Coordinates of C-alpha atoms in Angstrom, one line a residue:
X1 CA 0.0 -0.2 0.2
X2 CA 1.7 3.4 -1.1
X3 CA 0.7 4.9 2.1
X4 CA 2.8 2.5 4.3
X5 CA 6.2 3.0 2.2
X6 CA 9.4 3.1 3.9
X7 CA 9.7 7.2 2.6
X8 CA 6.1 7.7 4.6
X9 CA 7.0 8.9 8.0
X10 CA 10.0 11.5 6.4
X11 CA 7.1 12.6 4.3
X12 CA 4.6 13.1 6.7
X13 CA 7.3 14.6 9.1
X14 CA 7.8 17.3 6.3
X15 CA 3.7 17.7 5.3
X16 CA 3.4 18.1 9.2
X17 CA 5.9 21.0 9.7
X18 CA 4.8 22.5 6.3
X19 CA 1.1 22.5 7.4
X20 CA 2.0 24.2 11.3
X21 CA 4.3 26.9 10.3
X22 CA 1.4 27.8 7.4
X23 CA -1.5 27.2 9.8
X24 CA -2.9 30.5 11.2
X25 CA -4.3 28.6 14.3
X26 CA -4.0 25.3 15.9
X27 CA -7.1 23.9 15.1
X28 CA -5.8 24.2 11.0
X29 CA -3.1 21.8 11.9
X30 CA -5.4 18.3 11.1
X31 CA -4.4 14.6 9.8
X32 CA -6.4 15.4 6.8
X33 CA -4.9 18.5 5.7
X34 CA -0.8 16.7 6.8
X35 CA -2.1 13.6 5.1
X36 CA -3.0 15.5 1.9
X37 CA 0.0 17.3 1.8
X38 CA 2.4 14.1 2.0
X39 CA 0.5 12.1 -0.8
X40 CA -0.3 9.7 2.2
X41 CA -3.5 8.0 3.3
X42 CA -4.9 9.4 6.5
X43 CA -4.6 6.1 8.4
X44 CA -0.9 6.5 7.6
X45 CA -0.6 8.8 10.6
X46 CA -1.9 6.2 13.1
X47 CA 0.2 3.9 11.5
X48 CA 3.4 5.1 11.9
X49 CA 2.9 8.0 14.9
X50 CA 0.2 6.4 16.9
X51 CA -1.8 9.7 16.6
X52 CA -1.1 13.3 16.0
X53 CA 0.2 14.4 19.0
X54 CA 3.2 12.0 18.8
X55 CA 3.6 12.9 15.1
X56 CA 3.4 16.8 16.3
X57 CA 6.3 15.6 18.8
X58 CA 8.7 14.0 15.9
X59 CA 8.3 17.5 14.2
X60 CA 9.7 19.2 17.5
X61 CA 12.1 16.8 17.5
X62 CA 13.6 16.4 14.5
X63 CA 13.5 20.8 14.2
X64 CA 14.8 20.9 17.8
X65 CA 17.6 18.5 16.4
X66 CA 18.0 20.9 13.7
X67 CA 18.3 24.1 15.9
X68 CA 21.0 22.2 18.4
X69 CA 23.0 21.5 15.8
X70 CA 23.4 25.2 15.1
X71 CA 24.1 26.4 18.3
X72 CA 27.1 23.8 18.1
X73 CA 28.3 24.7 14.7
X74 CA 28.4 28.3 16.1
X75 CA 30.4 26.9 19.4
X76 CA 32.5 25.4 17.9
X77 CA 33.2 28.3 15.4
X78 CA 33.8 30.0 19.1
X79 CA 36.1 28.2 20.6
X80 CA 38.3 27.8 17.3
X81 CA 38.6 31.5 17.7
X82 CA 39.9 31.5 20.8
X83 CA 42.5 28.8 20.8
X84 CA 44.5 28.2 23.1
X85 CA 42.1 30.4 25.5
X86 CA 38.7 29.9 26.3
X87 CA 36.6 31.6 24.6
X88 CA 35.1 35.0 24.7
X89 CA 31.7 35.3 27.4
X90 CA 30.1 36.8 24.7
X91 CA 31.3 34.5 21.7
X92 CA 29.9 31.7 24.4
X93 CA 26.8 33.3 25.2
X94 CA 25.9 34.2 21.1
X95 CA 26.4 30.1 20.1
X96 CA 23.7 29.8 23.4
X97 CA 20.7 32.0 22.4
X98 CA 21.4 33.6 19.3
X99 CA 20.0 30.6 16.7
X100 CA 16.6 30.9 18.7
X101 CA 16.0 34.5 18.5
X102 CA 17.2 34.2 14.9
X103 CA 14.9 31.7 14.3
X104 CA 11.9 33.1 16.0
X105 CA 12.6 36.0 14.0
X106 CA 12.0 34.0 10.2
X107 CA 9.0 31.8 9.7
X108 CA 10.6 30.1 6.9
X109 CA 13.2 28.4 9.8
X110 CA 10.4 26.6 10.9
X111 CA 9.9 28.0 14.4
X112 CA 6.1 27.8 14.4
X113 CA 6.7 24.6 15.7
X114 CA 8.3 24.9 19.1
X115 CA 5.0 27.4 19.4
X116 CA 2.7 24.2 18.4
X117 CA 4.6 22.1 20.5
X118 CA 4.1 24.2 23.7
X119 CA 0.3 24.3 23.2
X120 CA 0.2 20.4 22.7
X121 CA 2.0 20.3 26.0
X122 CA -0.2 22.3 27.6
X123 CA -3.8 20.4 26.1
X124 CA -2.2 16.9 26.4
X125 CA -3.5 14.2 28.1
X126 CA -0.5 12.5 28.4
X127 CA 2.3 15.0 29.9
X128 CA 4.9 11.6 30.2
X129 CA 4.9 12.1 26.1
X130 CA 6.9 15.3 26.4
X131 CA 9.2 14.6 29.6
X132 CA 12.0 13.3 27.8
X133 CA 11.9 16.3 25.5
X134 CA 11.6 18.8 28.1
X135 CA 14.1 17.8 30.8
X136 CA 16.8 17.2 28.1
X137 CA 19.6 19.8 29.1
X138 CA 22.5 17.8 28.4
X139 CA 23.4 20.4 25.4
X140 CA 23.4 23.2 28.1
X141 CA 25.6 21.3 29.9
X142 CA 28.6 21.4 26.8
X143 CA 28.2 25.5 27.2
X144 CA 28.5 25.1 30.8
X145 CA 32.1 23.7 31.1
X146 CA 32.7 26.2 28.2
X147 CA 31.5 29.2 30.5
X148 CA 32.9 28.2 33.5
X149 CA 36.2 27.9 31.7
X150 CA 35.3 31.4 30.3
X151 CA 34.1 32.7 33.6
X152 CA 36.0 30.4 36.7
X153 CA 35.2 33.7 39.1
X154 CA 31.6 32.0 39.3
X155 CA 31.5 28.1 40.5
X156 CA 29.6 25.6 38.6
X157 CA 26.2 25.9 40.4
X158 CA 26.6 29.8 39.6
X159 CA 27.0 29.2 36.0
X160 CA 24.3 27.2 35.8
X161 CA 21.9 29.5 37.1
X162 CA 23.5 32.1 34.9
X163 CA 22.8 29.8 31.9
X164 CA 18.9 29.8 32.9
X165 CA 18.4 33.2 33.4
X166 CA 20.4 33.4 30.2
X167 CA 18.0 31.3 28.2
X168 CA 14.9 33.3 30.0
X169 CA 16.3 36.2 28.0
X170 CA 15.9 34.9 25.0
X171 CA 12.3 32.8 25.8
X172 CA 11.2 36.9 26.5
X173 CA 12.5 37.4 23.3
X174 CA 11.2 34.2 21.0
X175 CA 7.9 33.8 23.4
X176 CA 7.4 37.2 24.9
X177 CA 8.6 40.1 23.2
X178 CA 5.4 42.3 23.8
X179 CA 6.1 42.3 27.5
X180 CA 10.2 43.3 26.5
X181 CA 8.6 46.1 24.4
X182 CA 6.2 47.2 27.8
X183 CA 8.7 47.1 29.8
X184 CA 11.5 48.4 28.1
X185 CA 8.8 51.6 26.4
X186 CA 10.6 50.2 22.9
X187 CA 9.3 48.0 20.5
X188 CA 11.9 45.3 19.0
X189 CA 13.4 45.6 15.4
X190 CA 11.9 42.7 14.2
X191 CA 13.2 43.6 10.3
X192 CA 16.5 43.6 11.7
X193 CA 17.3 40.3 13.8
X194 CA 21.0 41.4 14.3
X195 CA 20.3 44.1 15.8
X196 CA 17.7 41.9 18.1
X197 CA 20.5 39.4 18.6
X198 CA 23.3 41.7 19.5
X199 CA 20.9 43.5 22.1
X200 CA 19.7 40.2 23.7
X201 CA 23.6 39.2 24.1
X202 CA 25.1 42.1 25.6
X203 CA 22.4 42.0 27.9
X204 CA 22.6 38.2 29.0
X205 CA 26.7 39.0 29.0
X206 CA 26.8 40.4 31.5
X207 CA 25.3 38.1 34.0
X208 CA 29.0 36.0 33.3
X209 CA 31.1 39.3 34.0
X210 CA 33.5 39.0 36.6
X211 CA 31.5 40.9 40.0
X212 CA 33.3 44.5 40.6
X213 CA 34.0 44.7 44.5
X214 CA 31.8 47.5 46.2
X215 CA 33.5 50.8 46.6
X216 CA 33.7 50.7 50.3
X217 CA 34.8 47.5 50.2
X218 CA 37.8 48.9 47.6
X219 CA 38.5 51.9 50.2
X220 CA 38.9 49.7 53.2
X221 CA 41.5 46.7 51.4
X222 CA 43.6 50.1 50.3
X223 CA 43.5 51.2 53.7
X224 CA 44.5 48.2 55.5
X225 CA 47.3 47.7 53.0
X226 CA 48.4 51.2 53.5
X227 CA 48.1 50.3 57.8
X228 CA 50.5 47.4 57.1
X229 CA 53.5 49.3 54.9
X230 CA 57.0 49.2 56.8

């Protein structure tokens, strides 16, 4: 049967990504539209994936792997530029958050799939299906190692907290731009993604900057040194 050919799963994933990215609402993503786009019978979705929800997870998983590959490529470039020393904090932070921001401002990237995925996760009756996807942090641990080398004045735990904060900045831009615009009183220039990236990286990089001792502490330290001089 043509609908169950070996390439059908890949065609269904391609078709689902296209339908999701061109839908004007969650309800427009249907098995009939996806199957028609893939040139497969409607029953092929349940045969290969079990349900529309499982197909949506497969689409998001593939896209996430692509996004993570873009992150790791940018990370490797930052490391190569810095050899033999540690990479610049700004370059590491850029590798961590910039690909997501760029994709979110470019509909051709497939980023609407993540919005669809998050809607599914809220509405699902089977939250365990999403557990592995949501709890995966191994790729972030790679960044933690390099950021700890670049910012050794913070402990590994403090680096992890700051990575979470940097990812929060990213998420506000990718999912809550209106809130940022209300708080800052200025619109994000979505026509210039690189300007948005630069601003986000600048703010997130400040999380890893070497702490500056308070002026009072520095004054006390200078006086202490002056007292013990012979």
